[in-house]
PDB file of C-alpha atoms in Angstrom:
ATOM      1  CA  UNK A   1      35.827 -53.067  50.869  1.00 69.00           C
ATOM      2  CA  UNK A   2      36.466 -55.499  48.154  1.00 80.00           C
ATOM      3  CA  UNK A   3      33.228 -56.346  47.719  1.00 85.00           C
ATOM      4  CA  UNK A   4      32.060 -52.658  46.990  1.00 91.00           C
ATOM      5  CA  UNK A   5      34.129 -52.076  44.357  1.00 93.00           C
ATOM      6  CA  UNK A   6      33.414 -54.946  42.625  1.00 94.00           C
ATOM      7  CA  UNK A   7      30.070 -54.471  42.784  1.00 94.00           C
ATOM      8  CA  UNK A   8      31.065 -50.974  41.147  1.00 95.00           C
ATOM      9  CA  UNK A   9      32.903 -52.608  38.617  1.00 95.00           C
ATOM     10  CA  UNK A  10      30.614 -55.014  37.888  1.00 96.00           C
ATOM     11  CA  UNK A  11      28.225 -52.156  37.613  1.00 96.00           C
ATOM     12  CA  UNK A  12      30.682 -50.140  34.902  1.00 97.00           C
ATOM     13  CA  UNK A  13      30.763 -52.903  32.653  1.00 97.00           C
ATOM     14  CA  UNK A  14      27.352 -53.476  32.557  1.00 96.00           C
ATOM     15  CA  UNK A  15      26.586 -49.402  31.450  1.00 97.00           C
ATOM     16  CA  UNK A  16      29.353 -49.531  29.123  1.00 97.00           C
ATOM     17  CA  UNK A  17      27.572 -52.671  27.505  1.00 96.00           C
ATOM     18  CA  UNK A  18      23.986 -50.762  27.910  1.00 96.00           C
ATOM     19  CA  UNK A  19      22.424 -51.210  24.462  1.00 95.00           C
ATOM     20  CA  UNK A  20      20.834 -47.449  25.140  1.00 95.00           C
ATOM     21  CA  UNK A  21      23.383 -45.655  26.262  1.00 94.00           C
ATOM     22  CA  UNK A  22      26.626 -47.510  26.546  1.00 96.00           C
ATOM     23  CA  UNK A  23      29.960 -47.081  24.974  1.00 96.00           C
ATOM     24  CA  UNK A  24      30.323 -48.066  20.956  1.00 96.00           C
ATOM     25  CA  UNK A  25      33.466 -49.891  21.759  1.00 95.00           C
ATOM     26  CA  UNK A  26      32.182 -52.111  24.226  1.00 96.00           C
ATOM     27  CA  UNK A  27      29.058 -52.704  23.053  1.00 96.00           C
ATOM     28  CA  UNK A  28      30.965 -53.809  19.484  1.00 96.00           C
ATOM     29  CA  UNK A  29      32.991 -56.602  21.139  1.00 96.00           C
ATOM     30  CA  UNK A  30      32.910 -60.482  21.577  1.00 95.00           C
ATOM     31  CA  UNK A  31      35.034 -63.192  22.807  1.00 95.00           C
ATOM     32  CA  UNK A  32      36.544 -63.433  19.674  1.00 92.00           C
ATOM     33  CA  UNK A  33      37.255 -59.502  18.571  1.00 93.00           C
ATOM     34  CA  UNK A  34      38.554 -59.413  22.683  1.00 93.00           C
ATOM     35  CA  UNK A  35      40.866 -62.357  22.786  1.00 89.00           C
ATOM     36  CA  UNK A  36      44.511 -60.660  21.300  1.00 84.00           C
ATOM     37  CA  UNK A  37      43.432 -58.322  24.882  1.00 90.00           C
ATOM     38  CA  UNK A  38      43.694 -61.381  27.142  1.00 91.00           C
ATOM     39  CA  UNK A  39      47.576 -62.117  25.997  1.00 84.00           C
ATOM     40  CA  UNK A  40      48.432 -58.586  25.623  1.00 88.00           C
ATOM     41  CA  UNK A  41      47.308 -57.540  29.364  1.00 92.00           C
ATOM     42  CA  UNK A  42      48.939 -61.164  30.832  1.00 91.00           C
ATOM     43  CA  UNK A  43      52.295 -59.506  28.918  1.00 85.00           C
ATOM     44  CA  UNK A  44      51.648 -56.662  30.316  1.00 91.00           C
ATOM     45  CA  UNK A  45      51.147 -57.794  33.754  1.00 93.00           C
ATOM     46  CA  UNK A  46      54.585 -60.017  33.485  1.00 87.00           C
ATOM     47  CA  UNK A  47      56.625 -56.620  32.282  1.00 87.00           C
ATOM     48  CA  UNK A  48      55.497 -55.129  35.433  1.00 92.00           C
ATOM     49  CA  UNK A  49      56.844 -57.767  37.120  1.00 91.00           C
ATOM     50  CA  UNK A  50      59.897 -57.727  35.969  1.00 86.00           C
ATOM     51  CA  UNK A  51      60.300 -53.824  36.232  1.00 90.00           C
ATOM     52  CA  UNK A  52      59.575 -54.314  39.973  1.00 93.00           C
ATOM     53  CA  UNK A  53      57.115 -51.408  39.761  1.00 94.00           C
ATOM     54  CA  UNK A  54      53.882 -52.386  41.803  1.00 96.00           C
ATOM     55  CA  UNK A  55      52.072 -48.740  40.831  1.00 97.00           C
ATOM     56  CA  UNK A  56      52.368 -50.743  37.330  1.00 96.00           C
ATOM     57  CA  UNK A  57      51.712 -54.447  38.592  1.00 97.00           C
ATOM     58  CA  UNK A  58      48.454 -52.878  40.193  1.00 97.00           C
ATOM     59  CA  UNK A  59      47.667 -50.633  36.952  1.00 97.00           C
ATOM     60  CA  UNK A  60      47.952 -54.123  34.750  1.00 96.00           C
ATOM     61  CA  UNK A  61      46.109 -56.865  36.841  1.00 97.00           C
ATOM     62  CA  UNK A  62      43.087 -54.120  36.667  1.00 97.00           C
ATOM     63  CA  UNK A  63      43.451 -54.392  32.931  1.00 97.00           C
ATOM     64  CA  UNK A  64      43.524 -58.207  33.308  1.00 97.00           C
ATOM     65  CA  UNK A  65      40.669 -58.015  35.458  1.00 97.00           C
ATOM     66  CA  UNK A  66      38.875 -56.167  33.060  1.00 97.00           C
ATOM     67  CA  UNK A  67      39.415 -58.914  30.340  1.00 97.00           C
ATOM     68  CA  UNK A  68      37.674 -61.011  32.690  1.00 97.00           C
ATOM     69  CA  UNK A  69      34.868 -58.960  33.880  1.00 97.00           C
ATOM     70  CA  UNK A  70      33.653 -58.294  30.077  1.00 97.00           C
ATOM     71  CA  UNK A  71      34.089 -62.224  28.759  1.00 97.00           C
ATOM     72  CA  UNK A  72      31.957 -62.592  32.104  1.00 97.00           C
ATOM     73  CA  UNK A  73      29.365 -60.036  31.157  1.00 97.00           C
ATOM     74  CA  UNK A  74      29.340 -60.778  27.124  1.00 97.00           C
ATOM     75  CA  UNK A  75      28.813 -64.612  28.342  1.00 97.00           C
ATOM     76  CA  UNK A  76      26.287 -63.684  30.841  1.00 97.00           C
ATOM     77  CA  UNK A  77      24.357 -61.740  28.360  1.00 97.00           C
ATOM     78  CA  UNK A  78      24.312 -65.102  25.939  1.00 97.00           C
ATOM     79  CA  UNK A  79      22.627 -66.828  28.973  1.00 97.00           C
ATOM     80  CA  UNK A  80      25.915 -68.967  29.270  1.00 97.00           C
ATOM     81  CA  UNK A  81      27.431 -68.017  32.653  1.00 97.00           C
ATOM     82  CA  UNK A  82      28.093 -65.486  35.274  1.00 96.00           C
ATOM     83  CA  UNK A  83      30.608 -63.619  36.810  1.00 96.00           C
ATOM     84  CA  UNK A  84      29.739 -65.523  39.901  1.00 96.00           C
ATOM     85  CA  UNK A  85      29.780 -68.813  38.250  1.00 97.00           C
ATOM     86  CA  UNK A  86      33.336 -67.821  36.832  1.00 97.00           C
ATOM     87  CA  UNK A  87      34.811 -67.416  40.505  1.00 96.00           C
ATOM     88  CA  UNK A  88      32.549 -70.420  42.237  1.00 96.00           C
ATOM     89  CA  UNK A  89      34.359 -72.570  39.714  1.00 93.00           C
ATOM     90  CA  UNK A  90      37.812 -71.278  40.717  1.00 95.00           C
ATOM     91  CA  UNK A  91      36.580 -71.631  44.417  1.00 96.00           C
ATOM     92  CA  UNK A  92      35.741 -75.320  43.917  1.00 92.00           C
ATOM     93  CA  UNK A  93      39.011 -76.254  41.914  1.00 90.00           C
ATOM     94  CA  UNK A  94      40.991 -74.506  44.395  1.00 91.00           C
ATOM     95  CA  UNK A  95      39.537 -76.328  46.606  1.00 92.00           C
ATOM     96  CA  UNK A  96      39.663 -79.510  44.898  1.00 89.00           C
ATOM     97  CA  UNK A  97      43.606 -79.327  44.464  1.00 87.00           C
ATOM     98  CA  UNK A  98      44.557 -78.437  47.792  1.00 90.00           C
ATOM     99  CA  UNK A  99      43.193 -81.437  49.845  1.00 89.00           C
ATOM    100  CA  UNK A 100      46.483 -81.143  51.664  1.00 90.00           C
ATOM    101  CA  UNK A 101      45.385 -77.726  53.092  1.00 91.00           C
ATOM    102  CA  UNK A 102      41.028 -78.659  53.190  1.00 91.00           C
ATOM    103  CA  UNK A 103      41.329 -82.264  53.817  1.00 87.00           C
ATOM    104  CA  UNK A 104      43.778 -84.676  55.160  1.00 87.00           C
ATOM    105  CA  UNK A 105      45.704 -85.750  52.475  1.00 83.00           C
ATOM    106  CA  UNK A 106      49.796 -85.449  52.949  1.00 84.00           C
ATOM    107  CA  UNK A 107      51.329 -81.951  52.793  1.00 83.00           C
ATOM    108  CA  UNK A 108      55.033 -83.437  51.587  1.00 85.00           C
ATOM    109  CA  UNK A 109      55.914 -81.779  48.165  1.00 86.00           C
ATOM    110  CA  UNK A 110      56.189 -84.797  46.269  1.00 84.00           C
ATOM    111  CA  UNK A 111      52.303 -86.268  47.315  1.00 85.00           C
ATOM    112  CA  UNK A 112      51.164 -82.607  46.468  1.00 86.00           C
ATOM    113  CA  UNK A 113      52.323 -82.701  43.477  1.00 82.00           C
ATOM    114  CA  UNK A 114      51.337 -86.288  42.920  1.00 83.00           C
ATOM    115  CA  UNK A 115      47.500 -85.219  44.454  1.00 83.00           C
ATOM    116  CA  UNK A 116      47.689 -81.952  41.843  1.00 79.00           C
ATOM    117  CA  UNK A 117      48.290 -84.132  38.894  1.00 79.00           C
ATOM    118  CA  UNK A 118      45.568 -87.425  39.437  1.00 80.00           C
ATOM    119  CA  UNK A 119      42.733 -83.941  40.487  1.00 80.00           C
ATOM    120  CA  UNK A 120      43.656 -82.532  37.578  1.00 77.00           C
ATOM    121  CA  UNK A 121      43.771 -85.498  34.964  1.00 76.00           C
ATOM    122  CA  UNK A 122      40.694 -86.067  36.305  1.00 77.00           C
ATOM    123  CA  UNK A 123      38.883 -82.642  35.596  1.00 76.00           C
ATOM    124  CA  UNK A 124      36.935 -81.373  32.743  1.00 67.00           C
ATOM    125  CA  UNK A 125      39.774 -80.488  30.293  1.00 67.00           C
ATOM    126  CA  UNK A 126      39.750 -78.718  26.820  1.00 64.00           C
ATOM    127  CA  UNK A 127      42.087 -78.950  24.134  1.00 63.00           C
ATOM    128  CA  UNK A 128      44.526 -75.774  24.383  1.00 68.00           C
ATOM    129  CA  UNK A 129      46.713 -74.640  21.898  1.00 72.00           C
ATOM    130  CA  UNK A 130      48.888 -73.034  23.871  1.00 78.00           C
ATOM    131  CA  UNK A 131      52.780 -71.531  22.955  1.00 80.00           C
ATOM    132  CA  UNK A 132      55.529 -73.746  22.015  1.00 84.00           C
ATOM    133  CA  UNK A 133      57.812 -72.774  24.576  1.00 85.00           C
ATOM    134  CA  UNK A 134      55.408 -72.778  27.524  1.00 84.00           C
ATOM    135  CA  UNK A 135      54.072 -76.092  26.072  1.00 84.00           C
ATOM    136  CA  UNK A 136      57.381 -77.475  26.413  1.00 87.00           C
ATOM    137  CA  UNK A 137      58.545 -75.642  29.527  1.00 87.00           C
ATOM    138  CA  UNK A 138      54.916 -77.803  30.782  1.00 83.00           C
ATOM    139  CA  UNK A 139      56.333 -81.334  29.204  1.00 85.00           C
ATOM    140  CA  UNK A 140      59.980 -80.865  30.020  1.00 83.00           C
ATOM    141  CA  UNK A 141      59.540 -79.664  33.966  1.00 82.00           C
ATOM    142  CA  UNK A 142      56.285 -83.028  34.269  1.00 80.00           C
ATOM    143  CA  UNK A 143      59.154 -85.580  33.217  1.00 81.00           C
ATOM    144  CA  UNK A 144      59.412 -88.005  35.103  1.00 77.00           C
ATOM    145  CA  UNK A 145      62.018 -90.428  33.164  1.00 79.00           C
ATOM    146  CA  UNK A 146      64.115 -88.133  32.192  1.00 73.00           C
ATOM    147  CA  UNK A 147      66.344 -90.718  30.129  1.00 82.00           C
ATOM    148  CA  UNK A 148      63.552 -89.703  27.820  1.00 86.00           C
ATOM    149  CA  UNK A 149      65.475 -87.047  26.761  1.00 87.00           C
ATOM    150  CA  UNK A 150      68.668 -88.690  26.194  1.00 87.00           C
ATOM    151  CA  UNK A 151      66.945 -91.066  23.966  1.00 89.00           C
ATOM    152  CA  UNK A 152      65.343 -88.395  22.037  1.00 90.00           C
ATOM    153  CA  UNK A 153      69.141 -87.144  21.811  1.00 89.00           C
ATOM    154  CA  UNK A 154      69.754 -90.025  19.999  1.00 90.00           C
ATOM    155  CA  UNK A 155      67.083 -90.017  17.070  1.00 90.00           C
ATOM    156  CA  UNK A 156      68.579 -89.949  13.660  1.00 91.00           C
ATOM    157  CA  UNK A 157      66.245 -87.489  13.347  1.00 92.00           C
ATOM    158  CA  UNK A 158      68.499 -83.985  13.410  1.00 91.00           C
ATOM    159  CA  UNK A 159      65.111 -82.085  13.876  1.00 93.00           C
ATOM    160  CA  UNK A 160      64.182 -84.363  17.303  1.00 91.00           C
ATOM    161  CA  UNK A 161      68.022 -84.552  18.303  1.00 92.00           C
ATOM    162  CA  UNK A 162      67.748 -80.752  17.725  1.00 93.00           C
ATOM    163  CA  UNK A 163      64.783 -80.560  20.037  1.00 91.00           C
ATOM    164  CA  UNK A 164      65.733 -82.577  22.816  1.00 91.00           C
ATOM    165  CA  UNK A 165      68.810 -79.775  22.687  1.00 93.00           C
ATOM    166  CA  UNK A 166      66.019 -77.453  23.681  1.00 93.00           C
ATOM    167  CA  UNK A 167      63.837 -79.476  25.481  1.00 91.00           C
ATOM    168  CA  UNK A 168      67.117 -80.440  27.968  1.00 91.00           C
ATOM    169  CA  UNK A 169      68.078 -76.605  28.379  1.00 93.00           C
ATOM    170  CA  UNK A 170      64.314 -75.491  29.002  1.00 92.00           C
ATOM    171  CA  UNK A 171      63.942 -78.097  31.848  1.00 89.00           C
ATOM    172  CA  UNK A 172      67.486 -77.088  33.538  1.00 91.00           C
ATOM    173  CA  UNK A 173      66.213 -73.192  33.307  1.00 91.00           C
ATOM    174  CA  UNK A 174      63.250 -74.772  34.844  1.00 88.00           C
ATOM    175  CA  UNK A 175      64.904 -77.060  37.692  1.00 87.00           C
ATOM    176  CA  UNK A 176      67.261 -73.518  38.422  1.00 90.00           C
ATOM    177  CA  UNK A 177      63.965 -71.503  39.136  1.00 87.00           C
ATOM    178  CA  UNK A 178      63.647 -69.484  35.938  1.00 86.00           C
ATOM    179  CA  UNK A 179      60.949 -69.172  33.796  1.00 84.00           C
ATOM    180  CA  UNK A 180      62.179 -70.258  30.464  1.00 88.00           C
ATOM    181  CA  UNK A 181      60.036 -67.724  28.903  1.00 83.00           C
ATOM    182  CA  UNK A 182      60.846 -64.719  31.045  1.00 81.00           C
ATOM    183  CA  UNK A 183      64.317 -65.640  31.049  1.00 85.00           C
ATOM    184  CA  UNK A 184      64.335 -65.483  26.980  1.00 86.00           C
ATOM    185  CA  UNK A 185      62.686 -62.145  26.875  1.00 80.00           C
ATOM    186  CA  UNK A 186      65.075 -60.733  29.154  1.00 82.00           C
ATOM    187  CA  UNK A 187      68.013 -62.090  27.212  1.00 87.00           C
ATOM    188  CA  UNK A 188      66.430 -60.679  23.912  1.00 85.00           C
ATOM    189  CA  UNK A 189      66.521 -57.288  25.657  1.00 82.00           C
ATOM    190  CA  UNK A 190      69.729 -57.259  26.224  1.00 84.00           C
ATOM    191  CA  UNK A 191      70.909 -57.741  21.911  1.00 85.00           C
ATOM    192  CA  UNK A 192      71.446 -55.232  19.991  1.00 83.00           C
ATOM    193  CA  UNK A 193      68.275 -53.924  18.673  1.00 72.00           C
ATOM    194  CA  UNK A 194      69.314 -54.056  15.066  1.00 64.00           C
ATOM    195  CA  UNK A 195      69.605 -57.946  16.087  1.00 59.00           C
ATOM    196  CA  UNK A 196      65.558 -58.598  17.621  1.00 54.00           C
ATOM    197  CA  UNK A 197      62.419 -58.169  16.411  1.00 54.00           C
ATOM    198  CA  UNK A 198      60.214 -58.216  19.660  1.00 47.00           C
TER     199      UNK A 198
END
């Protein structure tokens, strides 16, 4: 039962964060010293997926999980929120941005798309900094004039001209059903190795 063993898990994390008896490591992190963790398992995670091995996919989203489970316990230990908070606020957005599947709003792709964006822009946000090329990969797919681009193609800027370049080809990788991202790594992989540094 799912709900056993994450009530075991649950119950791991908390010993290994026992102030008594739990382990050095764990008891030595916080959301700071933990965060490189968080991208390294999601990288992880997408390797898997591209190796088409689901022993590994299942091996990785456990590490993930973990990553989860401890920001969870360090924050409930700060009095700041719980585990249970963490996935009643996932419920709710779900929720919230599927009113085409709990309500009665229209289920074409266009108005759910249209629906995600106004429940979203009108959520709780944070500033992100988040990578260039998923940050574009977000900007360049959401376009909705794309003359945009042409017109940045025609800056006098070289930089910006140079950019819409890559802002045009990450969009088209996009609108063909690649990740941009994944679709650069596997490229890399494939040079010489004299020729990448990743």
């Amino acid at each position: 039962m799912i709900g056993d063993e994450l009530d075991r898990l649950v119950g791991l994390i908390a010993r290994l964060r026992d102030p008594v008896d739990g382990c050095p490591w764990d008891l030595a992190q916080d959301h700071m010293s933990l965060r490189p963790y968080v991208v390294e398992e999601a990288h992880e995670v997408v390797a898997a997926i591209d190796a088409g091995l689901p022993d590994a996919l299942a091996s990785e989203l456990g590490d993930l999980f973990l990553q989860i489970l401890l920001h969870s316990r360090l924050a409930e230990e700060a009095g700041e929120f719980t585990l249970s908070d963490v996935m009643a606020k996932l419920t709710d957005k779900l929720v919230r941005r599927h009113p085409h599947v709990f309500a009665d709003a229209p289920s074409d792709i266009d108005s759910i798309r249209e629906r995600w964006a106004e429940v979203k822009a009108g959520e709780l946000q944070h500033k992100t900094q988040i990578p260039t090329l998923l940050a574009a990969r977000k900007a360049a797919a959401s376009l909705r004039d794309p003359d945009v681009l042409g017109e940045l193609a025609a800056s006098k800027d070289p930089d910006v001209r140079a950019g819409a370049e890559l802002l045009s080809a990450i969009r088209r990788v996009w609108d063909s059903g690649s990740d941009p991202e994944i679709a650069l790594v596997k490229a890399m992989a494939h040079l010489p190795s004299e020729e990448r540094t990743a």
